[in-house]
């Protein structure tokens, strides 16, 4: 939601639907390296794909560059989209650093220079994934998205289904009494 808002923070009409999707998806792309979780669970730990790969393969600076290049290429080589995708990846890293502590107390450090160096980013004050600041940010982002949806006629749902998004936005307009 924050990377979607990042795309929406650009001057109006700068980014089209594809560019907004590229930036929003770049913001969640790092967690694709957590997709090994079902394999690890189903194999009862024999294939530790979550433990070994989550917060490693896509949580680093090189992955941010790779995703930025993909976004740039997908969006007709618009360097602004590539730059915003790079920023969105770093916004994800920042959120992980601030508040992603697991129930076991693990602080999920970011191996920012992987695979070149084992150096890791971590913050001793990191709060838990389900702590109140994360809930507050989530609620604030939902309010901002619904307000922008009423004003501009689009929400992140447009990435998956523009028709459904149009219906959602007309409800939001009524809800915010914009008509
Ligand atoms: Zn992450």
Coordinates of C-alpha atoms in Angstrom, one line a residue, residues 1-176:
X1 CA 0.0 0.0 0.0
X2 CA 2.9 2.4 0.8
X3 CA 4.6 1.8 -2.6
X4 CA 1.2 2.4 -4.3
X5 CA 1.0 5.7 -2.4
X6 CA 4.6 6.4 -3.5
X7 CA 3.5 6.1 -7.1
X8 CA 0.5 8.4 -6.4
X9 CA 2.7 11.0 -4.8
X10 CA 4.3 11.8 -8.2
X11 CA 2.7 14.8 -10.0
X12 CA -0.7 13.9 -11.4
X13 CA -0.8 12.1 -14.8
X14 CA 3.0 11.4 -14.7
X15 CA 2.5 7.6 -14.3
X16 CA 0.0 5.5 -16.2
X17 CA -1.6 2.3 -14.9
X18 CA 1.3 0.2 -16.0
X19 CA 3.8 2.5 -14.3
X20 CA 1.7 2.6 -11.1
X21 CA 1.5 -1.2 -11.1
X22 CA 5.3 -1.5 -11.6
X23 CA 6.1 0.7 -8.7
X24 CA 3.5 -0.9 -6.4
X25 CA 4.7 -4.4 -7.3
X26 CA 8.3 -3.4 -6.8
X27 CA 7.4 -2.6 -3.2
X28 CA 6.2 -6.1 -2.5
X29 CA 8.7 -7.9 -4.8
X30 CA 11.3 -8.5 -2.0
X31 CA 9.0 -10.9 -0.2
X32 CA 8.8 -13.2 -3.3
X33 CA 11.9 -14.8 -1.7
X34 CA 9.6 -16.0 1.1
X35 CA 7.6 -18.2 -1.3
X36 CA 9.6 -21.2 -0.2
X37 CA 7.6 -21.3 3.0
X38 CA 5.0 -24.0 1.9
X39 CA 7.9 -26.2 0.6
X40 CA 9.7 -25.9 3.9
X41 CA 6.5 -26.7 5.9
X42 CA 5.4 -29.6 3.6
X43 CA 8.9 -31.1 3.6
X44 CA 8.9 -30.8 7.4
X45 CA 12.2 -28.8 7.2
X46 CA 14.0 -31.2 4.9
X47 CA 14.0 -28.4 2.2
X48 CA 14.6 -25.3 4.3
X49 CA 13.8 -22.9 1.4
X50 CA 12.2 -20.3 3.7
X51 CA 15.0 -20.3 6.3
X52 CA 17.7 -20.3 3.6
X53 CA 16.2 -17.8 1.1
X54 CA 13.8 -15.5 2.8
X55 CA 15.4 -12.1 3.4
X56 CA 18.3 -13.1 1.4
X57 CA 17.7 -13.4 -2.4
X58 CA 15.6 -10.3 -2.9
X59 CA 16.4 -8.2 0.2
X60 CA 19.6 -6.6 -1.0
X61 CA 20.8 -3.7 -3.1
X62 CA 21.6 -5.8 -6.1
X63 CA 18.0 -7.1 -6.2
X64 CA 16.8 -3.5 -6.0
X65 CA 18.8 -2.6 -9.1
X66 CA 17.5 -5.7 -10.9
X67 CA 13.9 -4.9 -10.1
X68 CA 14.4 -1.3 -11.1
X69 CA 15.8 -2.4 -14.5
X70 CA 12.8 -4.7 -15.0
X71 CA 10.4 -1.9 -14.2
X72 CA 12.2 0.4 -16.5
X73 CA 12.1 -2.1 -19.4
X74 CA 8.4 -3.0 -18.8
X75 CA 7.4 0.7 -18.8
X76 CA 8.9 1.7 -22.2
X77 CA 12.3 2.5 -20.7
X78 CA 10.9 5.3 -18.5
X79 CA 13.8 6.0 -16.1
X80 CA 11.4 7.7 -13.7
X81 CA 9.5 4.4 -13.2
X82 CA 12.8 2.6 -12.7
X83 CA 13.9 5.1 -10.1
X84 CA 10.6 4.9 -8.3
X85 CA 10.7 1.1 -8.3
X86 CA 14.2 1.3 -6.8
X87 CA 12.9 3.7 -4.1
X88 CA 9.9 1.3 -3.5
X89 CA 12.2 -1.6 -2.9
X90 CA 14.1 0.5 -0.3
X91 CA 10.9 1.6 1.3
X92 CA 10.2 -2.2 1.8
X93 CA 13.7 -2.7 3.3
X94 CA 13.1 0.3 5.7
X95 CA 9.7 -1.1 6.8
X96 CA 11.3 -4.5 7.4
X97 CA 14.1 -2.9 9.4
X98 CA 11.7 -0.9 11.6
X99 CA 9.0 -3.4 12.4
X100 CA 9.2 -7.0 11.3
X101 CA 10.4 -8.8 14.4
X102 CA 9.1 -12.4 14.6
X103 CA 7.3 -14.0 17.5
X104 CA 10.6 -15.8 18.3
X105 CA 12.3 -12.4 18.6
X106 CA 14.3 -12.8 15.4
X107 CA 15.0 -9.4 13.8
X108 CA 15.3 -10.5 10.1
X109 CA 18.4 -8.4 9.2
X110 CA 18.8 -7.2 5.6
X111 CA 22.0 -8.6 3.9
X112 CA 22.2 -5.4 1.8
X113 CA 25.5 -6.1 0.1
X114 CA 24.7 -9.8 -0.7
X115 CA 26.2 -11.7 -2.5
X116 CA 29.4 -9.7 -2.3
X117 CA 29.6 -9.3 1.5
X118 CA 28.0 -10.7 4.6
X119 CA 27.4 -7.3 6.1
X120 CA 23.8 -6.8 7.4
X121 CA 21.5 -4.0 8.2
X122 CA 19.7 -4.3 11.5
X123 CA 18.1 -2.1 14.1
X124 CA 18.0 -3.0 17.8
X125 CA 14.8 -1.0 18.4
X126 CA 12.8 -3.1 15.8
X127 CA 9.2 -3.7 16.8
X128 CA 7.1 -6.8 16.2
X129 CA 5.3 -7.5 12.9
X130 CA 2.0 -7.2 14.6
X131 CA 2.8 -4.3 16.9
X132 CA 0.6 -1.1 17.0
X133 CA 2.8 1.1 14.8
X134 CA 2.3 -1.4 11.9
X135 CA -1.4 -1.5 12.5
X136 CA -1.5 2.4 12.7
X137 CA 0.4 2.7 9.4
X138 CA -1.8 0.2 7.7
X139 CA -5.0 2.0 8.8
X140 CA -3.5 5.4 7.7
X141 CA -2.6 3.9 4.3
X142 CA -6.1 2.5 3.9
X143 CA -7.6 5.9 4.6
X144 CA -5.2 7.6 2.2
X145 CA -5.9 5.1 -0.5
X146 CA -9.7 5.4 -0.1
X147 CA -9.5 9.2 -0.2
X148 CA -7.3 9.1 -3.3
X149 CA -9.6 6.5 -4.8
X150 CA -12.6 8.9 -4.3
X151 CA -10.7 11.8 -5.7
X152 CA -8.8 10.2 -8.6
X153 CA -10.9 7.2 -9.4
X154 CA -8.3 4.5 -8.8
X155 CA -7.0 2.2 -6.1
X156 CA -4.4 -0.7 -6.1
X157 CA -7.3 -2.9 -7.2
X158 CA -6.8 -1.5 -10.7
X159 CA -3.6 -3.6 -11.0
X160 CA -5.8 -6.8 -11.0
X161 CA -9.2 -5.7 -12.2
X162 CA -9.9 -2.1 -13.6
X163 CA -13.7 -2.8 -13.8
X164 CA -14.0 -3.8 -10.2
X165 CA -11.8 -0.9 -9.2
X166 CA -14.2 1.5 -11.0
X167 CA -17.1 0.1 -8.9
X168 CA -15.0 0.4 -5.7
X169 CA -14.2 4.0 -6.5
X170 CA -17.8 5.0 -7.1
X171 CA -18.6 3.6 -3.7
X172 CA -15.7 5.5 -2.2
X173 CA -16.9 8.8 -3.8
X174 CA -20.3 8.3 -2.1
X175 CA -18.6 7.4 1.2
X176 CA -16.4 10.5 1.1

